[in-house]
Every structure is written in structure tokens, then in C-alpha cells.
Short mmCIF file of C-alpha atoms and ligand atoms in Angstrom, two decimals:
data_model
loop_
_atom_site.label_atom_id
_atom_site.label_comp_id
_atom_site.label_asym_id
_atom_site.label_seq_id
_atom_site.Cartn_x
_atom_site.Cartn_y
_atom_site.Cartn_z
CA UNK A 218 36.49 -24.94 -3.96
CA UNK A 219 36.40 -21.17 -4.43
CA UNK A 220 33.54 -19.20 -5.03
CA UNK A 221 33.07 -17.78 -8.98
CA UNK A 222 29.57 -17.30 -10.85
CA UNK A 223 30.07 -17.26 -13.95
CA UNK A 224 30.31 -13.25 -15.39
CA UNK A 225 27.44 -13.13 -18.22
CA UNK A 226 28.79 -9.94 -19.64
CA UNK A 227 32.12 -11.23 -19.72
CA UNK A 228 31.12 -14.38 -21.41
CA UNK A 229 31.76 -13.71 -25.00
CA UNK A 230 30.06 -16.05 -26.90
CA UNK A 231 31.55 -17.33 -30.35
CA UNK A 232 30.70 -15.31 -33.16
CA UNK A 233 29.46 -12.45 -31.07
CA UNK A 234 32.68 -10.01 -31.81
CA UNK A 235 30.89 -7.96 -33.31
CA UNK A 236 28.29 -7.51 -31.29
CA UNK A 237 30.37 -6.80 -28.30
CA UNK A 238 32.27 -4.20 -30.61
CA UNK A 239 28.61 -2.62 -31.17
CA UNK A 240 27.49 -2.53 -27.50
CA UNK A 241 31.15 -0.76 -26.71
CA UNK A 242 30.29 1.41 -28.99
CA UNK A 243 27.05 2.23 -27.64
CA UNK A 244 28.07 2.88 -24.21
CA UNK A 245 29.53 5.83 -26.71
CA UNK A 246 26.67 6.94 -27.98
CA UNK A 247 24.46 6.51 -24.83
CA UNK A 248 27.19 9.36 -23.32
CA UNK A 249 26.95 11.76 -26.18
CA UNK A 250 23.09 11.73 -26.57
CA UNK A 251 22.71 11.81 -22.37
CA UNK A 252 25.32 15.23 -22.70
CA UNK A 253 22.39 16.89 -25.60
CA UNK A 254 19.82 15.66 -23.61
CA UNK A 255 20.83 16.68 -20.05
CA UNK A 256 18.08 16.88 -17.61
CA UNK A 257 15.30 16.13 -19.82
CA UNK A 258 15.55 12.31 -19.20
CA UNK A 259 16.20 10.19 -16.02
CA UNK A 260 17.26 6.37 -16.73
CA UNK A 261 15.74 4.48 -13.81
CA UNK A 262 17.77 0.96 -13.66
CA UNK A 263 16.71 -2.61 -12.10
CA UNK A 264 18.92 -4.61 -10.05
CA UNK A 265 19.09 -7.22 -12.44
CA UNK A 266 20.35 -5.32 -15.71
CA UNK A 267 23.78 -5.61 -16.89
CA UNK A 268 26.16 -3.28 -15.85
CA UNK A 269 26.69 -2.35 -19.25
CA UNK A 270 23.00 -0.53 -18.75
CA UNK A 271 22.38 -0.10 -14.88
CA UNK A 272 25.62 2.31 -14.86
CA UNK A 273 23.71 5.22 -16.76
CA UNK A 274 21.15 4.44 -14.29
CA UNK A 275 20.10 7.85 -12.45
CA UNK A 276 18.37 5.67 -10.06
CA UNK A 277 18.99 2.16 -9.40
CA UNK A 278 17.08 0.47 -6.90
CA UNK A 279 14.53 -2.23 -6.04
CA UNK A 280 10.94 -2.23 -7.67
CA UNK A 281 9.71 -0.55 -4.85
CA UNK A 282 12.67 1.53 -4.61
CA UNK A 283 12.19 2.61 -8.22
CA UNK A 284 8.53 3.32 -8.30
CA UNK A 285 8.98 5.60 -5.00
CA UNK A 286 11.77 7.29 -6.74
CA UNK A 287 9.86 7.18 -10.78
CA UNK A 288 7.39 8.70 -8.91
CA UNK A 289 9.60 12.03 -7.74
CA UNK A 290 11.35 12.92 -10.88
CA UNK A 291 10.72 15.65 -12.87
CA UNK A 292 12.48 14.44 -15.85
CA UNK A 293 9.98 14.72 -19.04
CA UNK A 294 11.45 11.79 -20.11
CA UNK A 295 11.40 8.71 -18.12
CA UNK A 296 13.27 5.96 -19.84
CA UNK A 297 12.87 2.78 -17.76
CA UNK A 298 15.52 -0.04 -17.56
CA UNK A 299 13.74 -2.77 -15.86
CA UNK A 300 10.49 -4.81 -17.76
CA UNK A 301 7.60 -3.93 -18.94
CA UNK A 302 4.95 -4.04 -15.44
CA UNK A 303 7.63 -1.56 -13.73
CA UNK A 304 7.49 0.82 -17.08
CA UNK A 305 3.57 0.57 -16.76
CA UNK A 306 3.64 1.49 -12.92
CA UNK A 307 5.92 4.28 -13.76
CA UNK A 308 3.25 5.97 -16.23
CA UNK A 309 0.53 5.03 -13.60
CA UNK A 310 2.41 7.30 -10.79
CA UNK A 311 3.80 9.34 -13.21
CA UNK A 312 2.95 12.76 -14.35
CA UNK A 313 0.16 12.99 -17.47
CA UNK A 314 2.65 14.91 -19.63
CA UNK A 315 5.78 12.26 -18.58
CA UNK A 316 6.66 10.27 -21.52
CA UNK A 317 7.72 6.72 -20.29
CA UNK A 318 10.18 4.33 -22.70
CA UNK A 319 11.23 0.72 -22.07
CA UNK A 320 14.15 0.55 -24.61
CA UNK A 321 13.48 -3.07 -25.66
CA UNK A 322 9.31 -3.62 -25.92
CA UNK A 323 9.98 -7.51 -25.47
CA UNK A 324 11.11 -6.88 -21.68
CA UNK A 325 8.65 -8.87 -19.89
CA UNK A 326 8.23 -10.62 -17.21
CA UNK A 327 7.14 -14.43 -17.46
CA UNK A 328 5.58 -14.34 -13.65
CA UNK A 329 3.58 -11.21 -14.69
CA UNK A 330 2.10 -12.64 -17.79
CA UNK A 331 0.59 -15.99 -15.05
CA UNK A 332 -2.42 -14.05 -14.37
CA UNK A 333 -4.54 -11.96 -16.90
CA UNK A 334 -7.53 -9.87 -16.31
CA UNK A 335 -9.28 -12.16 -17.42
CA UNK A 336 -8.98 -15.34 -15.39
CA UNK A 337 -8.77 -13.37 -12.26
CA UNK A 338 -12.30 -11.77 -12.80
CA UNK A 339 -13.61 -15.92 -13.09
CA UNK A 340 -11.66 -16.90 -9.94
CA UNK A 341 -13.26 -13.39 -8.58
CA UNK A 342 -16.74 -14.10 -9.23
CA UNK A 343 -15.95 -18.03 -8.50
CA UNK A 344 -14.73 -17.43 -4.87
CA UNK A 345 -18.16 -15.32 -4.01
CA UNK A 346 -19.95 -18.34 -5.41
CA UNK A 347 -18.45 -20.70 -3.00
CA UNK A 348 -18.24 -18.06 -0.50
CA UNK A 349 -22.15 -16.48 -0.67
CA UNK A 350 -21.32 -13.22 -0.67
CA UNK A 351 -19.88 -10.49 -2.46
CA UNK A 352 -15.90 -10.96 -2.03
CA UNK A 353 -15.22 -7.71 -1.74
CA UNK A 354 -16.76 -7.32 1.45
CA UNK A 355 -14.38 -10.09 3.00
CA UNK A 356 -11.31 -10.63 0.93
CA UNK A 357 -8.61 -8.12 0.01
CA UNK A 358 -7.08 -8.57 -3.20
CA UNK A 359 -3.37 -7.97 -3.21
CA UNK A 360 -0.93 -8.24 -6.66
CA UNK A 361 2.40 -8.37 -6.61
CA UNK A 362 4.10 -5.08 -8.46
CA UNK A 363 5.01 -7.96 -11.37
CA UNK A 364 1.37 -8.04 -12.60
CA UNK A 365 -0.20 -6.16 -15.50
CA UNK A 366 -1.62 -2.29 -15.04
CA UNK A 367 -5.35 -3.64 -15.79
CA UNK A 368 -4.67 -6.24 -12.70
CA UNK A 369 -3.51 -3.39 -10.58
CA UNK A 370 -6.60 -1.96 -11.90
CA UNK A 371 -8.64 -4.91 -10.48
CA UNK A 372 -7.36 -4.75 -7.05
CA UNK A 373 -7.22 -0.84 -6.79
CA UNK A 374 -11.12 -0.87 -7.70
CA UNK A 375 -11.90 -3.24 -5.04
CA UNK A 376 -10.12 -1.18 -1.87
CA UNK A 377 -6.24 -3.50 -2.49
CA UNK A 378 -2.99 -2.41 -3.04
CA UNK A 379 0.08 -3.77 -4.72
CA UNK A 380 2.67 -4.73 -3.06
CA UNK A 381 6.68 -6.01 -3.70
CA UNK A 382 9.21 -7.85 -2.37
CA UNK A 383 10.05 -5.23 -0.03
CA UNK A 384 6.52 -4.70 2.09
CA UNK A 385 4.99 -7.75 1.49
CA UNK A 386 4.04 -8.36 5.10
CA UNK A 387 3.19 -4.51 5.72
CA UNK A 388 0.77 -5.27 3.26
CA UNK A 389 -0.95 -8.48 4.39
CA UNK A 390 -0.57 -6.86 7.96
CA UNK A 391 -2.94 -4.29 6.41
CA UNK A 392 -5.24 -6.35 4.30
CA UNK A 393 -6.00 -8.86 7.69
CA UNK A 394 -7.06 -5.77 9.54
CA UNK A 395 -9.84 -4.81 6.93
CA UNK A 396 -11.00 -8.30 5.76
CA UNK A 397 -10.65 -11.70 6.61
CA UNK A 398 -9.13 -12.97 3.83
CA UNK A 399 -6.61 -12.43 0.83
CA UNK A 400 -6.74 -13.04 -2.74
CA UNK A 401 -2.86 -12.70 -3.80
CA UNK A 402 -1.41 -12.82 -7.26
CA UNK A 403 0.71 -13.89 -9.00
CA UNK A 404 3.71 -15.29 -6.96
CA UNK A 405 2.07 -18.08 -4.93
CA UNK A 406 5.83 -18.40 -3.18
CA UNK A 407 5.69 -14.14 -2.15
CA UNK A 408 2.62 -14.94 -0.65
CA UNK A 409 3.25 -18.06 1.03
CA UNK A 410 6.33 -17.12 2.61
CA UNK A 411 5.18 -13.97 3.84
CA UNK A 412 1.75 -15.56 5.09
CA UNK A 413 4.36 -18.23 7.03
CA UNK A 414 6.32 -15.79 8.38
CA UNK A 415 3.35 -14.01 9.85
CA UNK A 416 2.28 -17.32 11.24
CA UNK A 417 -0.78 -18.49 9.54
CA UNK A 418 -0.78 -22.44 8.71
CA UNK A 419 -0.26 -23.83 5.76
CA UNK A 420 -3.46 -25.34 5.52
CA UNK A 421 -4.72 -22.44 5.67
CA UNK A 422 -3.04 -20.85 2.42
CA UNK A 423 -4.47 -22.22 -0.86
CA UNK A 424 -3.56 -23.23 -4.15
CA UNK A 425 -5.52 -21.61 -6.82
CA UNK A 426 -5.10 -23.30 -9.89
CA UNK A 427 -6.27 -21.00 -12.74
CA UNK A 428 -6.91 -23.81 -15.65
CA UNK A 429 -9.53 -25.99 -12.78
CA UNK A 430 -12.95 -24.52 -12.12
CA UNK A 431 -12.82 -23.58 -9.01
CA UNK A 432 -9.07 -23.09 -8.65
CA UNK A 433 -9.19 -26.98 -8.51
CA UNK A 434 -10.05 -26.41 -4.83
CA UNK A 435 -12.99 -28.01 -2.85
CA UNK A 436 -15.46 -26.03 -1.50
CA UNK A 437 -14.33 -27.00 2.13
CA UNK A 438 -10.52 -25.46 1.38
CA UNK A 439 -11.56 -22.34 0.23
CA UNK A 440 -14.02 -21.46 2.93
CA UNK A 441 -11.19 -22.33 5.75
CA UNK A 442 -8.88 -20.60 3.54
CA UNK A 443 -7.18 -17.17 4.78
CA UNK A 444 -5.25 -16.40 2.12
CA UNK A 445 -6.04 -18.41 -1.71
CA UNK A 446 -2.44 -18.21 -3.65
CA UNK A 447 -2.00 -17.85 -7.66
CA UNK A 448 -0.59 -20.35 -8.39
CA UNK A 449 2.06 -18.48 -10.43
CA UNK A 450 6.24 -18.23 -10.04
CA UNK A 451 9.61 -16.94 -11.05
CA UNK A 452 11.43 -19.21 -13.51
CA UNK A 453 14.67 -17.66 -12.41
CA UNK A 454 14.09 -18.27 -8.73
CA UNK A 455 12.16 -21.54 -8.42
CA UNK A 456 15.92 -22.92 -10.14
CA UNK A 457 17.24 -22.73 -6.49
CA UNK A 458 16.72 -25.64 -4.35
CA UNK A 459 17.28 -26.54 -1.25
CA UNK A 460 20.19 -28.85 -2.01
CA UNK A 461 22.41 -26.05 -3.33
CA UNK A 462 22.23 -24.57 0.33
CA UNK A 463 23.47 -28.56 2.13
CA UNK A 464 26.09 -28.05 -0.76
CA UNK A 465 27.45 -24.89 -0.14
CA UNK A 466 26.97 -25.27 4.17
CA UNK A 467 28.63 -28.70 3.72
CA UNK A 468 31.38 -26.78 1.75
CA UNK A 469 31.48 -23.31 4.21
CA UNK A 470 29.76 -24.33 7.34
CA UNK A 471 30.26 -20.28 8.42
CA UNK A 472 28.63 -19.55 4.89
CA UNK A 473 25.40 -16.94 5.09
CA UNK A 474 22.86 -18.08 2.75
CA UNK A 475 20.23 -15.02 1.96
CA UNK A 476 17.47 -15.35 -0.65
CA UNK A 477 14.95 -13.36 -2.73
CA UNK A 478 11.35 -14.28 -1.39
CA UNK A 479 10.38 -15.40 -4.94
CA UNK A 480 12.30 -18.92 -4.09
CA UNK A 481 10.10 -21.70 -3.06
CA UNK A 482 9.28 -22.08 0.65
CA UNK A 483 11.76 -25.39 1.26
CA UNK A 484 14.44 -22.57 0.07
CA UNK A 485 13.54 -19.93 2.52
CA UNK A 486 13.18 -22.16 5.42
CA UNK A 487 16.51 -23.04 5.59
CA UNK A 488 18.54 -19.58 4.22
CA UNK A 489 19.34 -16.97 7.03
CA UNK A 490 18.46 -14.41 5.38
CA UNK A 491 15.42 -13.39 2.78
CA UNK A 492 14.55 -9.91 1.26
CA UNK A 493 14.24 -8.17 -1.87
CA UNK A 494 17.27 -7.03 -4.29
CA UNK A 495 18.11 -4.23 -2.45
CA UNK A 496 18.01 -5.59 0.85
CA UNK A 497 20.25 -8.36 -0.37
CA UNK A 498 22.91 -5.84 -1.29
CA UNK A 499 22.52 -3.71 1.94
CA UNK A 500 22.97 -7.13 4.09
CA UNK A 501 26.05 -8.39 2.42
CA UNK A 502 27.59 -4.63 1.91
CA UNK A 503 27.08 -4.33 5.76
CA UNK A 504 28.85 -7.52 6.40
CA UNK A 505 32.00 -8.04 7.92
CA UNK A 506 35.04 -8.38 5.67
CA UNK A 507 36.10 -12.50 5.55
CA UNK A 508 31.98 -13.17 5.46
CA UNK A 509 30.51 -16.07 3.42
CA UNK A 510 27.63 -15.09 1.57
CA UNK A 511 25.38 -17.80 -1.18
CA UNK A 512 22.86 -15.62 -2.85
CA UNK A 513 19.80 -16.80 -4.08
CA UNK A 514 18.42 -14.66 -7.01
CA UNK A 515 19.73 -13.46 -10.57
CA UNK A 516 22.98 -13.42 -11.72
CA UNK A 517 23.59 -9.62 -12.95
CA UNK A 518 22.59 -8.50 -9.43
CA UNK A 519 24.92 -11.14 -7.57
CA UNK A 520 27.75 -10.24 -10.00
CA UNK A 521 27.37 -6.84 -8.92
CA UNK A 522 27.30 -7.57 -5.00
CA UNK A 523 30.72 -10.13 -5.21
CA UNK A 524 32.52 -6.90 -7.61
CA UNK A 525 31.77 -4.54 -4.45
CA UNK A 526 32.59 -6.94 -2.16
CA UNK A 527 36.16 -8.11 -2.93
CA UNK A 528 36.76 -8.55 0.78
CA UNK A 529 34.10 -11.32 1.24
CA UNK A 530 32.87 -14.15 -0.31
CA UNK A 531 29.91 -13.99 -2.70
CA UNK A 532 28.71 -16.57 -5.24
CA UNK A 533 25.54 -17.85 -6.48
CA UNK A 534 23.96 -20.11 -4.58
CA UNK A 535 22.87 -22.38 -7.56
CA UNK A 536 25.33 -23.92 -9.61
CA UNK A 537 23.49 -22.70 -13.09
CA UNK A 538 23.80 -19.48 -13.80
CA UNK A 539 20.24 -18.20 -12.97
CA UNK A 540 19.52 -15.35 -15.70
CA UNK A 541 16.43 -13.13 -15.84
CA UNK A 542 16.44 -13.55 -19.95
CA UNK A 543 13.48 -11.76 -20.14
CA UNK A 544 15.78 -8.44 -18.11
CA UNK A 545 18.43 -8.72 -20.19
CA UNK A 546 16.91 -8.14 -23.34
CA UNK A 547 17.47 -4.61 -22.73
CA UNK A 548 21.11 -4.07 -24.45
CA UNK A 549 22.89 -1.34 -24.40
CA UNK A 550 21.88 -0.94 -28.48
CA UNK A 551 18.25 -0.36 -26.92
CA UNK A 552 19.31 2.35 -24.82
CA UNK A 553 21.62 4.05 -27.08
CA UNK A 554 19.15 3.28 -29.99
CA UNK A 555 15.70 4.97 -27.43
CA UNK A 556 18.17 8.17 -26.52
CA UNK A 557 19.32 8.96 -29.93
CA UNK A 558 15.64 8.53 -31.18
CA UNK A 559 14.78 11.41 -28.62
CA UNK A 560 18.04 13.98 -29.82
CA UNK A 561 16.54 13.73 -33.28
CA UNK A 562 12.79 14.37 -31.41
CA UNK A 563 11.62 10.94 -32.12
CA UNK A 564 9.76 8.94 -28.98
CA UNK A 565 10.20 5.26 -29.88
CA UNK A 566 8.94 2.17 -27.49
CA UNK A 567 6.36 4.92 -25.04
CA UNK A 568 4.43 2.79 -22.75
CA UNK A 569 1.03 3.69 -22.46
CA UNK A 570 -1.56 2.77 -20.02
CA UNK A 571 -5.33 3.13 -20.85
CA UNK A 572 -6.84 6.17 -18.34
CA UNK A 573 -9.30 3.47 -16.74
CA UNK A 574 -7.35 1.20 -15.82
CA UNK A 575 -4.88 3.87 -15.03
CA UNK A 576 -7.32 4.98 -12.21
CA UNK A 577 -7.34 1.94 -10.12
CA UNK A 578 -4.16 1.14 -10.61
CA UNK A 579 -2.74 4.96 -9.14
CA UNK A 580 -5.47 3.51 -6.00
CA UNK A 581 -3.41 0.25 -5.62
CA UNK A 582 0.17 1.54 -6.04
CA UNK A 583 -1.14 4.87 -3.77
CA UNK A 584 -1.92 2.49 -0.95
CA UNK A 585 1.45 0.53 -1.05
CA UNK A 586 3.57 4.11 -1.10
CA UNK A 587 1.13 4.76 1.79
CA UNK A 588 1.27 1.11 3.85
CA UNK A 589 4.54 1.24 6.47
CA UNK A 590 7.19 -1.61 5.36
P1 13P B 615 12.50 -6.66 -6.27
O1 13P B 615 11.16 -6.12 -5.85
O2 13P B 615 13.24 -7.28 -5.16
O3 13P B 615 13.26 -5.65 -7.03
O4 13P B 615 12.22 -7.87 -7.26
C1 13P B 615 11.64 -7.70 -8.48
C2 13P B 615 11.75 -8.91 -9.26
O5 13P B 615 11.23 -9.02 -10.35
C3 13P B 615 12.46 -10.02 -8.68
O6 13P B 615 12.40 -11.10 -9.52
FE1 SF4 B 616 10.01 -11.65 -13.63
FE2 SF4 B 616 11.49 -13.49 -12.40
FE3 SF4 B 616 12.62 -11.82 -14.15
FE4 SF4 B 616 11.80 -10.95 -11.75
S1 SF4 B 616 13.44 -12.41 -12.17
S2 SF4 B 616 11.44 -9.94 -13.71
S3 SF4 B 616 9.94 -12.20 -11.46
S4 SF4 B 616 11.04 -13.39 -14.58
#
């Protein structure tokens, strides 16, 4: 059997014609307005948009690639291609007179939206109860970059940092040598697989369950705990499993299997290879031509490896086409639609932070520009 995810974009679907006529006309109309608008805006791209979008990108990248890099230009405009927690972190490290744009507002992300403010403040309060102290003095909130500003607020108030896919462990590394624990939201798998790869037992990582008092968790677990997990996840990534790797390896015993860190923990025990989006693509582009290579995370960016990599062999390595909806809401119509808005001196879909929570979230996202991956 030969390797071939199926090509979203090239997928028309019936009745969509016309819509594919509109978006070629876009790519159009994204060209002229980018020629008027010249350096005045910077399109910063995530790995997971469609070509159709990430190829006006200025700056493609990783999330942690792409707040370094938001964080350096000196574009007025910022018009961010990703979801909405990476448009919030841009304002955060942004410039005050930086205007920041999603072009479609509904570009979320479902992990982000698994913790609120709110619930985390409860679990907060309900781990010093168990505890008997104050939990800042002993545990180190960390959030993952796919959180809400006001939660990067939280942890940037209480001496944490953010962290992504790409300095995960730099991260713990530097919360273990302040305090004894770690609080980490939202991606319970992040956190476990980093925590595992550091060495620390299972038992010893946690299960908070935000709907039970308590996380659901006895006393007993939470004292011996050294890091309590959200119990939050990827709906793109938890659709890998480790079956799909016996499948392919039964297929291609010489096959490579690498995965994003977001999969579950049975996934990245057996792949050879984990890491963020962008160390996914430098991997395989390093590889030898004639190399093997199932790829655990969204489709857009595993598309774009196998197109670059004609010499090797890349496919997903589930056999559904794993999608990040939520990413590709962001059409070529939105950015066309957001640049042409600006030529006529119109700002449409600004993301806005609040200034408080703005200042403890600049803290959090400080630290992880600062921490060494
Ligand atoms: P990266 O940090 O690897 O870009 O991942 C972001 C993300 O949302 C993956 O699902
Ligand atoms: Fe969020 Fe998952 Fe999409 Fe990443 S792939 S943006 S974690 S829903």
C-alpha cells in the first residue's frame, strides 16, 4: 500500500465551485492589497493553515517560533494566521500602538477553551486547602501557550511562565528548581509526557478533574503529587492511537514514526520521534532521501512536509484525516476580506487584551522567551 493523506484543499466538495472560484480569487486580492499596503503589515502563519493562507505568511513557524518572531516585528499591523490564544499572546508581547487581527474571530482553539479563569482559581485555592499552605510558595503554575490571556495572567502573577510544545521540559526543568511542585494546564498529555520523559512516576502525576471538588482526587494523591495535570486535550491529536503505529510498522518495518507531544502517552511511547510542528518538519526535511516517515499531528502541516519531501515517504499516521477545524476557519476570504478592510483604513476583527491581565501575562510569556529550550 502506498502512502497518500488525503489533500483537504484539493478536496472539492460538491457544490463548493463557487466557493473555490471565490478563494482563487482572493489569493488575487490578498496580492493587490499586500502591494498598497507594503510594510505596514506582517502576516504571521501557523503550521497548520492551508497553504492557500500560510504562503502570504511573512513568518511561518511554530507557536513558539511565532511569538519569538510576533514579538520582533515592527509592522503596525500584525495580522495573525493561527487561533485566537496565539493572536492574544501576540498583543501581550506586542508593541501598545501594534494593532493585532485574526481574520476569522471564530478561530479557536477547543484545548484552550478546557480551562477558564475561573475554575483554575477553585482548583487554586482547593490545592492550598489540602495542601495547608499558600500554593504559591510550593507549586509553580505552568499553562500551555493554548490557554486564554487572563490564564497567562494567573500564572504570570504567581512567579510561572507559559510554555509550548517546543520547551516544555526547559520549563518544568525550571519550575522543579524553584518549587516542589507543578500545577500545569491545559494539555494533561504535554505535561505528562514531558514529566515522563524527565523521569518522574506516573503515580506521581495527577489527574485533575475540573467538574469533581477536589479535582476528584483524594487528599493522599495530591499531597504525593509532583506535578497535578488538567485534565484537558487536543481533539485532533488524541485521534491517533497506538494501533495506527503496529499498522503502519507491520506495513514499513523501516518506517519512522514521529509525533506532536499533544498525542496521548501510549502514542509517544512507542513513536521514535516527538516534538512540536516545526521540529517535525526539520526531522523529516533532514532525513535521508528513500526514508519512511508516519506523522502524527494535523493534516495541513503533514501535507506540507510529504509536498517538500517528494524523495521520501510521508503520510499520516492515522487513517482519518485529522483536521484542526477550528485552524482552518481562517479562509483565504478572511484574509483578503481583513487586508482590504485596512487599504480602505478600516481595522476589522483587532484582538484586544485587557491591560491587567495583559501585565501578568507579558511576566509568563517573558519567562518562557527567557527559559533555555
Ligand atoms: P506547536 O507549538 O507545535 O506549534 O503546536 C501548537 C498547537 O496548537 C498544536 O496543536
Ligand atoms: Fe487547538 Fe488542537 Fe487545533 Fe492545536 S490542533 S489549535 S491544540 S484544537
Amino acid at each position: 500500500m502506498t502512502s497518500a493523506p488525503v489533500l483537504i484543499d484539493e478536496v472539492p466538495v460538491q457544490g463548493e465551485d463557487t466557493l473555490i472560484d471565490a478563494e482563487a480569487a482572493a489569493v488575487e486580492r490578498i496580492r493587490r492589497a499586500r502591494e498598497i499596503l507594503g510594510d505596514q503589515v506582517v502576516i504571521l502563519g501557523h503550521h497548520y493553515q492551508r497553504d492557500a493562507v500560510v504562503q502570504f505568511a511573512d513568518y511561518a513557524g511554530d507557536s513558539y517560533q511565532l511569538s519569538r518572531d510576533g514579538a520582533r516585528v515592527n509592522a503596525k499591523y500584525i495580522i495573525f494566521a493561527g487561533v485566537h490564544f496565539m493572536a492574544e499572546s501576540a498583543v501581550i508581547l506586542g508593541r501598545p500602538d501594534q494593532v493585532v487581527i485574526l481574520p476569522n474571530m471564530n478561530a479557536g482553539c477547543s484545548m484552550a477553551d478546557m480551562a477558564n479563569l475561573e475554575q483554575v482559581l477553585t482548583a487554586w485555592d482547593e490545592l492550598g486547602m489540602v495542601l495547608g499552605y499558600d500554593p504559591v510558595e510550593h507549586i509553580m503554575p505552568i499553562t500551555y501557550m493554548n490557554s486564554a490571556a487572563n490564564l497567562k495572567g494567573f500564572v504570570g502573577e504567581r512567579g510561572g511562565t507559559v510554555c509550548t510544545s517546543s520547551n516544555a521540559r526547559g520549563a518544568l526543568e525550571w519550575a522543579f528548581n524553584q518549587r516542589e511542585k507543578v500545577f500545569f494546564f491545559p494539555d494533561q498529555h504535554l505535561g505528562r509526557n514531558t514529566g515522563k520523559a524527565m523521569g518522574i512516576p506516573l503515580e506521581e502525576m495527577v489527574l485533575w478533574n475540573p467538574f469533581k471538588p477536589f479535582g476528584g482526587l483524594t487528599d493522599e494523591q495530591i499531597r504525593n503529587a509532583k506535578i497535578i495535570l488538567w485534565q484537558g486535550h487536543c481533539s485532533v491529536h488524541q485521534q491517533f492511537r497506538p494501533e495506527h503505529i503496529d499498522m503502519w510498522r507491520r506495513m514499513h518495518p523501516d518506517i519512522n514514526i514521529i509525533v506532536h507531544p499533544e498525542c496521548a502517552m501510549e502514542v509517544v511511547d512507542k513513536a521514535d520521534f516527538t516534538g512540536s510542528t516545526a521540529h517535525i518538519l526539520n526531522v523529516i526535511n533532514a532525513a535521508p532521501a528513500g526514508s519512511k516517515w508516519a506523522v502524527g499531528t494535523e493534516i495541513h502541516l503533514v501535507n506540507r512536509v510529504k509536498q517538500a519531501n517528494p524523495d521520501k515517504m510521508v503520510t499520516l499516521l492515522s487513517p482519518f484525516s485529522c483536521l484542526c477545524s477550528t485552524m482552518y476557519r481562517i479562509s483565504p476570504l478572511d484574509l483578503a476580506n481583513v487586508l482590504e478592510n485596512l487599504v480602505e483604513g478600516r481595522v476589522i476583527n483587532q484582538i484586544f487584551v485587557p491591560e491587567d491581565v495583559q501585565r501578568g501575562a507579558r511576566l509568563a510569556l517573558d519567562r518562557m522567551l527567557s527559559i533555555p529550550k
